Amino acid sequence: MTKSDIRHIEARPFDFPFSLDSVGLVVIDMQRDFLEDGGFGASLGNDVSRLRAIVPTVARLIEGFRSADLPVIHTRECHRPDLSDLPPAKRDRGNPSLRIGDEGPMGRLLVAGEPGTEIVPALLPVVGEAVVDKPGKGAFYHTDFGTILEQKGLKQLVFAGVTTEVCVQTTMREANDRGYDCLLATDATESYFQHFKDAAIEMIVAQGGIVGWACETDTILEAIHD
């Protein structure tokens, strides 16, 4: 069997087809600002422990792709220090204890270069793995994410990260519109709200996989190492 041979992952709503020479892993926003106390997620009043709980599973998924010599791409949501890429509609919504750009326990919230923006230590990228800094929820908006995917020859994307219904689903929808096949690792993604995660997964796989496919990490790892 060669890398270009078509394989299948048992998934919802039906098997996900892929080849080893065109599949990669996209890990969305596993940052301290979303997963740790004192970060942006906590400033909104969220229980960040829900997101931290998936770190071991995401780490296992990443290591599985690395050991199969398959691409891993990481994203981080963050803004320029002068906040010139932060629209008022994003900064001023709601009533959080701290807003984007304000000084928090891990530096200025969601500002590039600050400690809180960094990916959590257990999931740090290794040399050669792309890291995409994005000012929006989707990874394609005002980034070179699309160029990176093209350069790596990727056509099928496996997604992990947070949060399921916001940045993960937004990027999956953007990728789907651009012709990529998208598979969500359901136990390697999380939301601050269980019912939001559940609803997002159902929306992704509905109507014959209108956005993409979904299955658990073990099923993915078995397929790429078969």
PDB file of C-alpha atoms in Angstrom:
ATOM      1  CA  MET A   1       0.000   0.000   0.000  1.00  0.00           C
ATOM      2  CA  THR A   2       1.331   3.426  -0.955  1.00  0.00           C
ATOM      3  CA  LYS A   3       0.634   6.788   0.658  1.00  0.00           C
ATOM      4  CA  SER A   4      -1.635   7.739  -2.240  1.00  0.00           C
ATOM      5  CA  ASP A   5      -3.927   4.736  -1.719  1.00  0.00           C
ATOM      6  CA  ILE A   6      -7.398   5.686  -0.488  1.00  0.00           C
ATOM      7  CA  ARG A   7      -8.175   4.697   3.085  1.00  0.00           C
ATOM      8  CA  HIS A   8     -11.343   5.128   5.114  1.00  0.00           C
ATOM      9  CA  ILE A   9     -12.103   6.202   8.675  1.00  0.00           C
ATOM     10  CA  GLU A  10     -15.328   4.960  10.218  1.00  0.00           C
ATOM     11  CA  ALA A  11     -17.172   8.178  11.008  1.00  0.00           C
ATOM     12  CA  ARG A  12     -20.504   9.951  11.015  1.00  0.00           C
ATOM     13  CA  PRO A  13     -22.460  10.262   8.786  1.00  0.00           C
ATOM     14  CA  PHE A  14     -20.463   7.764   6.671  1.00  0.00           C
ATOM     15  CA  ASP A  15     -16.854   6.682   6.167  1.00  0.00           C
ATOM     16  CA  PHE A  16     -14.316   9.485   5.694  1.00  0.00           C
ATOM     17  CA  PRO A  17     -12.036   8.849   2.673  1.00  0.00           C
ATOM     18  CA  PHE A  18      -8.429  10.044   2.774  1.00  0.00           C
ATOM     19  CA  SER A  19      -4.912   9.318   1.593  1.00  0.00           C
ATOM     20  CA  LEU A  20      -1.772   9.653   3.676  1.00  0.00           C
ATOM     21  CA  ASP A  21      -0.182  12.038   1.198  1.00  0.00           C
ATOM     22  CA  SER A  22      -3.013  14.589   1.467  1.00  0.00           C
ATOM     23  CA  VAL A  23      -4.268  14.497   5.077  1.00  0.00           C
ATOM     24  CA  GLY A  24      -3.162  16.741   7.931  1.00  0.00           C
ATOM     25  CA  LEU A  25      -4.152  17.714  11.456  1.00  0.00           C
ATOM     26  CA  VAL A  26      -5.323  21.222  12.366  1.00  0.00           C
ATOM     27  CA  VAL A  27      -5.244  22.057  16.090  1.00  0.00           C
ATOM     28  CA  ILE A  28      -7.305  25.135  16.829  1.00  0.00           C
ATOM     29  CA  ASP A  29      -6.435  27.654  19.571  1.00  0.00           C
ATOM     30  CA  MET A  30      -5.218  25.408  22.404  1.00  0.00           C
ATOM     31  CA  GLN A  31      -3.917  28.532  24.137  1.00  0.00           C
ATOM     32  CA  ARG A  32      -3.394  29.491  27.754  1.00  0.00           C
ATOM     33  CA  ASP A  33      -5.836  32.383  27.357  1.00  0.00           C
ATOM     34  CA  PHE A  34      -8.646  29.910  26.692  1.00  0.00           C
ATOM     35  CA  LEU A  35      -7.610  26.985  28.912  1.00  0.00           C
ATOM     36  CA  GLU A  36      -6.142  28.545  32.047  1.00  0.00           C
ATOM     37  CA  ASP A  37      -7.460  30.623  34.946  1.00  0.00           C
ATOM     38  CA  GLY A  38      -6.755  34.307  34.448  1.00  0.00           C
ATOM     39  CA  GLY A  39      -7.108  34.126  30.671  1.00  0.00           C
ATOM     40  CA  PHE A  40      -9.692  35.482  28.269  1.00  0.00           C
ATOM     41  CA  GLY A  41     -12.010  32.483  28.585  1.00  0.00           C
ATOM     42  CA  ALA A  42     -12.138  32.824  32.354  1.00  0.00           C
ATOM     43  CA  SER A  43     -12.725  36.586  32.055  1.00  0.00           C
ATOM     44  CA  LEU A  44     -16.017  35.746  30.340  1.00  0.00           C
ATOM     45  CA  GLY A  45     -17.074  33.697  33.354  1.00  0.00           C
ATOM     46  CA  ASN A  46     -16.438  30.294  31.798  1.00  0.00           C
ATOM     47  CA  ASP A  47     -15.339  27.041  33.422  1.00  0.00           C
ATOM     48  CA  VAL A  48     -11.969  26.612  31.702  1.00  0.00           C
ATOM     49  CA  SER A  49     -11.410  23.187  33.272  1.00  0.00           C
ATOM     50  CA  ARG A  50     -13.709  21.723  30.611  1.00  0.00           C
ATOM     51  CA  LEU A  51     -11.224  22.751  27.932  1.00  0.00           C
ATOM     52  CA  ARG A  52      -8.162  21.623  29.884  1.00  0.00           C
ATOM     53  CA  ALA A  53      -9.665  18.150  30.190  1.00  0.00           C
ATOM     54  CA  ILE A  54      -9.092  17.381  26.488  1.00  0.00           C
ATOM     55  CA  VAL A  55      -5.366  18.205  26.532  1.00  0.00           C
ATOM     56  CA  PRO A  56      -4.225  14.553  26.927  1.00  0.00           C
ATOM     57  CA  THR A  57      -6.429  13.447  24.036  1.00  0.00           C
ATOM     58  CA  VAL A  58      -5.242  16.285  21.796  1.00  0.00           C
ATOM     59  CA  ALA A  59      -1.653  15.417  22.705  1.00  0.00           C
ATOM     60  CA  ARG A  60      -2.233  11.782  21.732  1.00  0.00           C
ATOM     61  CA  LEU A  61      -3.756  12.847  18.422  1.00  0.00           C
ATOM     62  CA  ILE A  62      -0.832  15.170  17.673  1.00  0.00           C
ATOM     63  CA  GLU A  63       1.721  12.481  18.522  1.00  0.00           C
ATOM     64  CA  GLY A  64      -0.131  10.032  16.314  1.00  0.00           C
ATOM     65  CA  PHE A  65       0.160  12.349  13.326  1.00  0.00           C
ATOM     66  CA  ARG A  66       3.786  13.096  14.085  1.00  0.00           C
ATOM     67  CA  SER A  67       4.691   9.423  14.355  1.00  0.00           C
ATOM     68  CA  ALA A  68       2.977   8.805  11.007  1.00  0.00           C
ATOM     69  CA  ASP A  69       5.023  11.686   9.519  1.00  0.00           C
ATOM     70  CA  LEU A  70       1.861  13.637   8.718  1.00  0.00           C
ATOM     71  CA  PRO A  71       1.540  17.442   8.898  1.00  0.00           C
ATOM     72  CA  VAL A  72       0.333  19.189  12.049  1.00  0.00           C
ATOM     73  CA  ILE A  73      -0.779  22.830  11.887  1.00  0.00           C
ATOM     74  CA  HIS A  74      -1.552  24.931  14.970  1.00  0.00           C
ATOM     75  CA  THR A  75      -3.598  28.129  15.202  1.00  0.00           C
ATOM     76  CA  ARG A  76      -3.679  30.886  17.796  1.00  0.00           C
ATOM     77  CA  GLU A  77      -6.276  33.623  18.064  1.00  0.00           C
ATOM     78  CA  CYS A  78      -4.495  36.874  18.804  1.00  0.00           C
ATOM     79  CA  HIS A  79      -4.204  40.504  17.796  1.00  0.00           C
ATOM     80  CA  ARG A  80      -1.453  43.002  17.055  1.00  0.00           C
ATOM     81  CA  PRO A  81      -0.174  44.918  20.092  1.00  0.00           C
ATOM     82  CA  ASP A  82      -1.697  48.150  18.723  1.00  0.00           C
ATOM     83  CA  LEU A  83      -5.054  46.323  18.293  1.00  0.00           C
ATOM     84  CA  SER A  84      -5.351  47.659  14.750  1.00  0.00           C
ATOM     85  CA  ASP A  85      -6.816  44.304  13.658  1.00  0.00           C
ATOM     86  CA  LEU A  86      -9.408  44.230  16.465  1.00  0.00           C
ATOM     87  CA  PRO A  87     -12.777  45.679  15.403  1.00  0.00           C
ATOM     88  CA  PRO A  88     -14.866  47.430  18.071  1.00  0.00           C
ATOM     89  CA  ALA A  89     -17.687  44.948  17.446  1.00  0.00           C
ATOM     90  CA  LYS A  90     -15.410  42.206  18.785  1.00  0.00           C
ATOM     91  CA  ARG A  91     -13.771  44.082  21.659  1.00  0.00           C
ATOM     92  CA  ASP A  92     -16.855  45.818  23.047  1.00  0.00           C
ATOM     93  CA  ARG A  93     -19.384  42.980  23.180  1.00  0.00           C
ATOM     94  CA  GLY A  94     -20.780  41.664  26.459  1.00  0.00           C
ATOM     95  CA  ASN A  95     -19.644  42.576  29.961  1.00  0.00           C
ATOM     96  CA  PRO A  96     -16.473  40.599  30.704  1.00  0.00           C
ATOM     97  CA  SER A  97     -14.227  41.340  33.674  1.00  0.00           C
ATOM     98  CA  LEU A  98     -11.416  42.028  31.178  1.00  0.00           C
ATOM     99  CA  ARG A  99     -11.515  42.793  27.470  1.00  0.00           C
ATOM    100  CA  ILE A 100      -9.162  41.832  24.656  1.00  0.00           C
ATOM    101  CA  GLY A 101      -6.001  43.900  25.034  1.00  0.00           C
ATOM    102  CA  ASP A 102      -6.453  44.511  28.754  1.00  0.00           C
ATOM    103  CA  GLU A 103      -3.702  43.502  31.165  1.00  0.00           C
ATOM    104  CA  GLY A 104      -4.362  40.206  32.909  1.00  0.00           C
ATOM    105  CA  PRO A 105      -2.391  37.682  34.985  1.00  0.00           C
ATOM    106  CA  MET A 106      -0.776  36.314  31.788  1.00  0.00           C
ATOM    107  CA  GLY A 107      -0.207  39.656  30.100  1.00  0.00           C
ATOM    108  CA  ARG A 108      -2.507  41.471  27.713  1.00  0.00           C
ATOM    109  CA  LEU A 109      -5.390  39.208  26.736  1.00  0.00           C
ATOM    110  CA  LEU A 110      -5.229  37.729  23.223  1.00  0.00           C
ATOM    111  CA  VAL A 111      -2.344  39.977  22.169  1.00  0.00           C
ATOM    112  CA  ALA A 112       0.436  38.435  20.083  1.00  0.00           C
ATOM    113  CA  GLY A 113       3.636  37.828  22.005  1.00  0.00           C
ATOM    114  CA  GLU A 114       1.995  37.772  25.436  1.00  0.00           C
ATOM    115  CA  PRO A 115       2.283  34.641  27.628  1.00  0.00           C
ATOM    116  CA  GLY A 116      -1.463  33.972  27.545  1.00  0.00           C
ATOM    117  CA  THR A 117      -1.478  33.724  23.770  1.00  0.00           C
ATOM    118  CA  GLU A 118       0.961  30.802  23.801  1.00  0.00           C
ATOM    119  CA  ILE A 119      -0.162  27.228  23.244  1.00  0.00           C
ATOM    120  CA  VAL A 120      -0.320  25.229  26.472  1.00  0.00           C
ATOM    121  CA  PRO A 121       3.013  23.508  27.296  1.00  0.00           C
ATOM    122  CA  ALA A 122       1.736  19.949  26.747  1.00  0.00           C
ATOM    123  CA  LEU A 123       0.850  20.748  23.124  1.00  0.00           C
ATOM    124  CA  LEU A 124       3.694  22.990  21.992  1.00  0.00           C
ATOM    125  CA  PRO A 125       4.548  22.832  18.284  1.00  0.00           C
ATOM    126  CA  VAL A 126       7.802  21.208  17.256  1.00  0.00           C
ATOM    127  CA  VAL A 127      10.267  22.486  14.679  1.00  0.00           C
ATOM    128  CA  GLY A 128       8.723  22.410  11.224  1.00  0.00           C
ATOM    129  CA  GLU A 129       5.079  22.655  12.329  1.00  0.00           C
ATOM    130  CA  ALA A 130       3.242  25.720  11.086  1.00  0.00           C
ATOM    131  CA  VAL A 131       1.653  28.105  13.590  1.00  0.00           C
ATOM    132  CA  VAL A 132      -1.036  30.411  12.203  1.00  0.00           C
ATOM    133  CA  ASP A 133      -1.880  33.558  14.168  1.00  0.00           C
ATOM    134  CA  LYS A 134      -5.411  34.629  13.309  1.00  0.00           C
ATOM    135  CA  PRO A 135      -7.321  37.779  14.285  1.00  0.00           C
ATOM    136  CA  GLY A 136     -10.724  36.189  13.722  1.00  0.00           C
ATOM    137  CA  LYS A 137     -12.560  33.004  14.559  1.00  0.00           C
ATOM    138  CA  GLY A 138     -11.795  31.303  11.256  1.00  0.00           C
ATOM    139  CA  ALA A 139      -8.226  30.368  10.354  1.00  0.00           C
ATOM    140  CA  PHE A 140      -8.482  31.620   6.757  1.00  0.00           C
ATOM    141  CA  TYR A 141      -9.374  35.232   7.600  1.00  0.00           C
ATOM    142  CA  HIS A 142      -6.360  37.583   7.166  1.00  0.00           C
ATOM    143  CA  THR A 143      -3.826  34.721   7.439  1.00  0.00           C
ATOM    144  CA  ASP A 144      -1.660  32.534   5.213  1.00  0.00           C
ATOM    145  CA  PHE A 145      -3.473  29.372   6.318  1.00  0.00           C
ATOM    146  CA  GLY A 146      -4.800  28.636   2.834  1.00  0.00           C
ATOM    147  CA  THR A 147      -1.344  29.022   1.319  1.00  0.00           C
ATOM    148  CA  ILE A 148       0.124  26.643   3.911  1.00  0.00           C
ATOM    149  CA  LEU A 149      -2.476  24.001   3.084  1.00  0.00           C
ATOM    150  CA  GLU A 150      -1.753  24.324  -0.629  1.00  0.00           C
ATOM    151  CA  GLN A 151       2.008  24.134  -0.119  1.00  0.00           C
ATOM    152  CA  LYS A 152       1.614  20.941   1.905  1.00  0.00           C
ATOM    153  CA  GLY A 153      -0.711  19.422  -0.689  1.00  0.00           C
ATOM    154  CA  LEU A 154      -3.472  18.836   1.835  1.00  0.00           C
ATOM    155  CA  LYS A 155      -6.998  17.943   0.764  1.00  0.00           C
ATOM    156  CA  GLN A 156      -8.390  16.240   3.871  1.00  0.00           C
ATOM    157  CA  LEU A 157      -8.197  17.982   7.248  1.00  0.00           C
ATOM    158  CA  VAL A 158      -8.679  16.478  10.698  1.00  0.00           C
ATOM    159  CA  PHE A 159      -9.691  19.076  13.298  1.00  0.00           C
ATOM    160  CA  ALA A 160      -9.137  19.307  17.041  1.00  0.00           C
ATOM    161  CA  GLY A 161      -9.158  22.184  19.505  1.00  0.00           C
ATOM    162  CA  VAL A 162     -11.449  24.821  20.968  1.00  0.00           C
ATOM    163  CA  THR A 163     -14.096  25.868  21.035  1.00  0.00           C
ATOM    164  CA  THR A 164     -16.171  23.414  19.043  1.00  0.00           C
ATOM    165  CA  GLU A 165     -18.967  25.783  18.101  1.00  0.00           C
ATOM    166  CA  VAL A 166     -16.878  28.905  17.488  1.00  0.00           C
ATOM    167  CA  CYS A 167     -13.333  28.763  16.086  1.00  0.00           C
ATOM    168  CA  VAL A 168     -13.322  25.055  15.239  1.00  0.00           C
ATOM    169  CA  GLN A 169     -16.649  25.012  13.439  1.00  0.00           C
ATOM    170  CA  THR A 170     -15.965  28.351  11.737  1.00  0.00           C
ATOM    171  CA  THR A 171     -12.690  27.065  10.299  1.00  0.00           C
ATOM    172  CA  MET A 172     -14.301  23.794   9.227  1.00  0.00           C
ATOM    173  CA  ARG A 173     -17.017  25.708   7.396  1.00  0.00           C
ATOM    174  CA  GLU A 174     -14.454  27.948   5.717  1.00  0.00           C
ATOM    175  CA  ALA A 175     -12.434  24.897   4.677  1.00  0.00           C
ATOM    176  CA  ASN A 176     -15.518  23.093   3.399  1.00  0.00           C
ATOM    177  CA  ASP A 177     -16.396  26.082   1.221  1.00  0.00           C
ATOM    178  CA  ARG A 178     -12.882  25.887  -0.249  1.00  0.00           C
ATOM    179  CA  GLY A 179     -13.205  22.221  -1.177  1.00  0.00           C
ATOM    180  CA  TYR A 180     -11.472  20.504   1.744  1.00  0.00           C
ATOM    181  CA  ASP A 181     -12.854  17.339   3.326  1.00  0.00           C
ATOM    182  CA  CYS A 182     -13.118  17.986   7.075  1.00  0.00           C
ATOM    183  CA  LEU A 183     -13.223  15.487   9.935  1.00  0.00           C
ATOM    184  CA  LEU A 184     -13.748  16.514  13.566  1.00  0.00           C
ATOM    185  CA  ALA A 185     -12.126  14.482  16.352  1.00  0.00           C
ATOM    186  CA  THR A 186     -15.052  14.640  18.762  1.00  0.00           C
ATOM    187  CA  ASP A 187     -13.130  13.821  21.948  1.00  0.00           C
ATOM    188  CA  ALA A 188     -10.284  16.209  21.044  1.00  0.00           C
ATOM    189  CA  THR A 189     -12.514  19.279  20.896  1.00  0.00           C
ATOM    190  CA  GLU A 190     -14.499  21.022  23.595  1.00  0.00           C
ATOM    191  CA  SER A 191     -16.770  23.918  24.468  1.00  0.00           C
ATOM    192  CA  TYR A 192     -17.424  25.797  27.675  1.00  0.00           C
ATOM    193  CA  PHE A 193     -21.004  24.527  27.252  1.00  0.00           C
ATOM    194  CA  GLN A 194     -21.801  20.855  26.625  1.00  0.00           C
ATOM    195  CA  HIS A 195     -25.002  21.584  24.715  1.00  0.00           C
ATOM    196  CA  PHE A 196     -23.108  23.937  22.376  1.00  0.00           C
ATOM    197  CA  LYS A 197     -20.589  21.197  21.583  1.00  0.00           C
ATOM    198  CA  ASP A 198     -23.327  18.639  21.007  1.00  0.00           C
ATOM    199  CA  ALA A 199     -25.265  20.994  18.745  1.00  0.00           C
ATOM    200  CA  ALA A 200     -22.173  21.941  16.737  1.00  0.00           C
ATOM    201  CA  ILE A 201     -21.315  18.299  16.050  1.00  0.00           C
ATOM    202  CA  GLU A 202     -24.878  17.588  14.941  1.00  0.00           C
ATOM    203  CA  MET A 203     -24.788  20.599  12.601  1.00  0.00           C
ATOM    204  CA  ILE A 204     -21.497  19.426  11.093  1.00  0.00           C
ATOM    205  CA  VAL A 205     -22.672  15.897  10.245  1.00  0.00           C
ATOM    206  CA  ALA A 206     -26.303  16.760   9.376  1.00  0.00           C
ATOM    207  CA  GLN A 207     -27.774  16.335   5.900  1.00  0.00           C
ATOM    208  CA  GLY A 208     -25.147  13.894   4.692  1.00  0.00           C
ATOM    209  CA  GLY A 209     -22.207  15.722   6.208  1.00  0.00           C
ATOM    210  CA  ILE A 210     -23.077  19.241   5.093  1.00  0.00           C
ATOM    211  CA  VAL A 211     -19.953  20.581   6.816  1.00  0.00           C
ATOM    212  CA  GLY A 212     -17.978  17.392   7.388  1.00  0.00           C
ATOM    213  CA  TRP A 213     -17.512  14.180   9.331  1.00  0.00           C
ATOM    214  CA  ALA A 214     -17.021  13.308  13.004  1.00  0.00           C
ATOM    215  CA  CYS A 215     -15.509  10.449  14.998  1.00  0.00           C
ATOM    216  CA  GLU A 216     -13.285   9.780  18.011  1.00  0.00           C
ATOM    217  CA  THR A 217      -9.509  10.022  18.198  1.00  0.00           C
ATOM    218  CA  ASP A 218      -8.819   6.287  18.518  1.00  0.00           C
ATOM    219  CA  THR A 219     -10.626   5.586  15.236  1.00  0.00           C
ATOM    220  CA  ILE A 220      -8.525   8.226  13.461  1.00  0.00           C
ATOM    221  CA  LEU A 221      -5.247   6.941  14.852  1.00  0.00           C
ATOM    222  CA  GLU A 222      -6.050   3.361  13.930  1.00  0.00           C
ATOM    223  CA  ALA A 223      -6.717   4.394  10.339  1.00  0.00           C
ATOM    224  CA  ILE A 224      -3.561   6.466   9.818  1.00  0.00           C
ATOM    225  CA  HIS A 225      -1.355   3.746  11.335  1.00  0.00           C
ATOM    226  CA  ASP A 226      -3.022   0.784   9.607  1.00  0.00           C
TER     227      ASP A 226
END
